[in-house]
mmCIF file of C-alpha atoms in Angstrom:
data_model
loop_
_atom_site.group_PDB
_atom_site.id
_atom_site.type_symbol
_atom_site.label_atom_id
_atom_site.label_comp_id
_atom_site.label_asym_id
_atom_site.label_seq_id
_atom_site.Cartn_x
_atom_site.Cartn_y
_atom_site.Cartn_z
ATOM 1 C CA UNK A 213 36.407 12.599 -30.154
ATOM 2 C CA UNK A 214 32.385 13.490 -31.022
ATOM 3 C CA UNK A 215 30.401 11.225 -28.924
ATOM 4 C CA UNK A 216 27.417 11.879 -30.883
ATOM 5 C CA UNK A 217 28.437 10.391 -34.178
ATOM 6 C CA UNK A 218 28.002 7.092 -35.842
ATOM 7 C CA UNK A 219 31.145 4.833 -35.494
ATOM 8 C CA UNK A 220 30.854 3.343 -39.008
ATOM 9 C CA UNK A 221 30.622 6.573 -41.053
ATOM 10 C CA UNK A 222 30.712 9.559 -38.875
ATOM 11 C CA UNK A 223 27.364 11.186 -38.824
ATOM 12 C CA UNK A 224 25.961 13.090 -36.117
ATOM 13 C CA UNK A 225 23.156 10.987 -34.628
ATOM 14 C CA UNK A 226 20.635 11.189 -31.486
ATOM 15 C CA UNK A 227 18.891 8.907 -29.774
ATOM 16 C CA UNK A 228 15.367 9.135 -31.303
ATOM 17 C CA UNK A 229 16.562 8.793 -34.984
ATOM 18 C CA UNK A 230 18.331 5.444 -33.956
ATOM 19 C CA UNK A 231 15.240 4.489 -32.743
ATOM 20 C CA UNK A 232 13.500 5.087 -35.418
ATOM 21 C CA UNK A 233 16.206 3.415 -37.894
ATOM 22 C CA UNK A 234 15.798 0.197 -35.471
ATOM 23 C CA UNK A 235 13.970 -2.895 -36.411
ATOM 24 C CA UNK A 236 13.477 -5.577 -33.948
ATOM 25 C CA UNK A 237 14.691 -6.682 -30.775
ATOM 26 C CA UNK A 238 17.965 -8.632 -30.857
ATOM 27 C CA UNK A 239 18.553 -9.891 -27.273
ATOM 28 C CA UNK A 240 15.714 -9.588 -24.695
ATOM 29 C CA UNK A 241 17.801 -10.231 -21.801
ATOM 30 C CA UNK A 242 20.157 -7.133 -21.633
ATOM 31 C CA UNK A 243 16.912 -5.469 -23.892
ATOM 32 C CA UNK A 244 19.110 -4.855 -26.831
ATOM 33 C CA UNK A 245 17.840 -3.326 -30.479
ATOM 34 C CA UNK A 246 18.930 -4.760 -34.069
ATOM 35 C CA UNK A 247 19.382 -0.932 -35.653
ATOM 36 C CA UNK A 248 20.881 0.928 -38.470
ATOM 37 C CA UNK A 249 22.624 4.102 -38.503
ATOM 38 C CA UNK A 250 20.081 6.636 -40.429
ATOM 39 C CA UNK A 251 22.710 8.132 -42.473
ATOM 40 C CA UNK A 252 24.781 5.112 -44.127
ATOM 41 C CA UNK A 253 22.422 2.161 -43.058
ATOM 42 C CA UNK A 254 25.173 0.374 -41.071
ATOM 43 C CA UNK A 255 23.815 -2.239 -38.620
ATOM 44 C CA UNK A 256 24.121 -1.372 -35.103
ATOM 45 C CA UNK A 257 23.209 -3.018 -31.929
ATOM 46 C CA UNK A 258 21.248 -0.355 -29.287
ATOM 47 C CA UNK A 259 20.703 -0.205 -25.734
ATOM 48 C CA UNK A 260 17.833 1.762 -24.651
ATOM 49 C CA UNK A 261 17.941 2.217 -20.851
ATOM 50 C CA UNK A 262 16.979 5.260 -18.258
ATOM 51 C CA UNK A 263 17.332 8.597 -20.365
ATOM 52 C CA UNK A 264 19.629 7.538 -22.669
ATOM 53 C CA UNK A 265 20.424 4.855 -25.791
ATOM 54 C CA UNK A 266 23.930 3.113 -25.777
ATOM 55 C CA UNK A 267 25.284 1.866 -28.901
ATOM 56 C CA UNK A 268 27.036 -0.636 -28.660
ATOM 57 C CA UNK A 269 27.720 -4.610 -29.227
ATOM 58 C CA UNK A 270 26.743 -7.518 -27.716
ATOM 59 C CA UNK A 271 29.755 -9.592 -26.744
ATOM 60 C CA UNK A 272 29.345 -13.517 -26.113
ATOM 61 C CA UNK A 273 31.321 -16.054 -24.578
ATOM 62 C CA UNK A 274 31.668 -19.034 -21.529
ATOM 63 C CA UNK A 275 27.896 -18.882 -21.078
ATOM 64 C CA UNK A 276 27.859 -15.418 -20.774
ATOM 65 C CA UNK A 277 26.937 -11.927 -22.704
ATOM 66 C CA UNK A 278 27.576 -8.579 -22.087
ATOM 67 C CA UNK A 279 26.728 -5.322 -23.495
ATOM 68 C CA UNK A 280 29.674 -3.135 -24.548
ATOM 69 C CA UNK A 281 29.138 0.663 -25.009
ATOM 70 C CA UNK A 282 31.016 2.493 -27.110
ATOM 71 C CA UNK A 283 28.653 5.882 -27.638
ATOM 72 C CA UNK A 284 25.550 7.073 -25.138
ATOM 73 C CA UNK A 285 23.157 10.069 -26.337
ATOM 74 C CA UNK A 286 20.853 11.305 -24.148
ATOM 75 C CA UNK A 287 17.012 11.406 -24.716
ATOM 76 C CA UNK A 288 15.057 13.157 -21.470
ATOM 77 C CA UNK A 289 12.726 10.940 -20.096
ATOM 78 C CA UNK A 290 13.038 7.358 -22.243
ATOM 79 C CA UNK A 291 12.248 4.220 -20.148
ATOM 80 C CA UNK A 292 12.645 0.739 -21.612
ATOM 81 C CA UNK A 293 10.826 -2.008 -20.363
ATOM 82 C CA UNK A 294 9.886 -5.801 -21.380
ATOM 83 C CA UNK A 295 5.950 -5.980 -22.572
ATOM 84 C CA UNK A 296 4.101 -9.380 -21.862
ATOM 85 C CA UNK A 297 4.160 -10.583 -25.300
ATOM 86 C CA UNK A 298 7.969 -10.472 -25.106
ATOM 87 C CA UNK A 299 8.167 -7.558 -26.994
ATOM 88 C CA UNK A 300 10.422 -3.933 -25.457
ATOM 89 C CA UNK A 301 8.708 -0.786 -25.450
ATOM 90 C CA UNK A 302 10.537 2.262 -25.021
ATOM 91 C CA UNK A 303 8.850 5.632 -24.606
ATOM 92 C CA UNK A 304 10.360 9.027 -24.158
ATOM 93 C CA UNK A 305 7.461 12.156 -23.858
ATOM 94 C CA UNK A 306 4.993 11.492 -26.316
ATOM 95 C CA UNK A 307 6.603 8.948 -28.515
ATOM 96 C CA UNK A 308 6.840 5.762 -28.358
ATOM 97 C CA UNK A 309 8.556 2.554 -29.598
ATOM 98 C CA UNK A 310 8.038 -0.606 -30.100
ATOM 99 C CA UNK A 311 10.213 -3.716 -30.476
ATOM 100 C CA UNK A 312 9.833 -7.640 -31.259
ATOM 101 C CA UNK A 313 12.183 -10.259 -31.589
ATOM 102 C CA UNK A 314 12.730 -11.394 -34.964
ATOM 103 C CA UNK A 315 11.222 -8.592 -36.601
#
């Protein structure tokens, strides 16, 4: 199996176009992304973390939630971390995104 394609259609992805196809920050506390798959639009829940965006869903339950991963591309160099105005920035060489809740 391609681990660099979108589960709901298929379509080869990377990191930085999911990030770019994301919209707002869904869940501050694991620091995961309300996105959409560039290709069909399909909603999909991200994970940017040390070098490397997980896709994913959130799974809830008994006062807990988890992240579950179910593809991981690479991108050299991306760092996510929580901004004081409760926003996630994630920046990877000279780019640079930006993420609030509720967006």
């Amino acid at each position: 199996m391609d681990k660099t394609r979108c589960p709901l259609c298929g379509a080869r992805l990377t990191a930085a176009a999911l990030l770019d196809a994301a919209d707002s920050l869904d869940d501050a506390a694991p620091g995961v992304v309300a996105g959409r798959c560039p290709h069909c639009q399909g909603r999909l829940e991200l994970r940017p973390a040390g070098g490397r965006v997980e896709v994913g869903y959130l799974a809830r339950g008994a006062g807990t939630t988890r992240f579950d991963v179910v593809l991981c591309l690479s991108l050299e160099g991306l760092e996510a971390s929580p901004a004081s105005d409760g926003a996630l920035e994630v920046r990877a060489g000279s780019r640079t995104w930006r993420f609030m809740p509720g967006d």
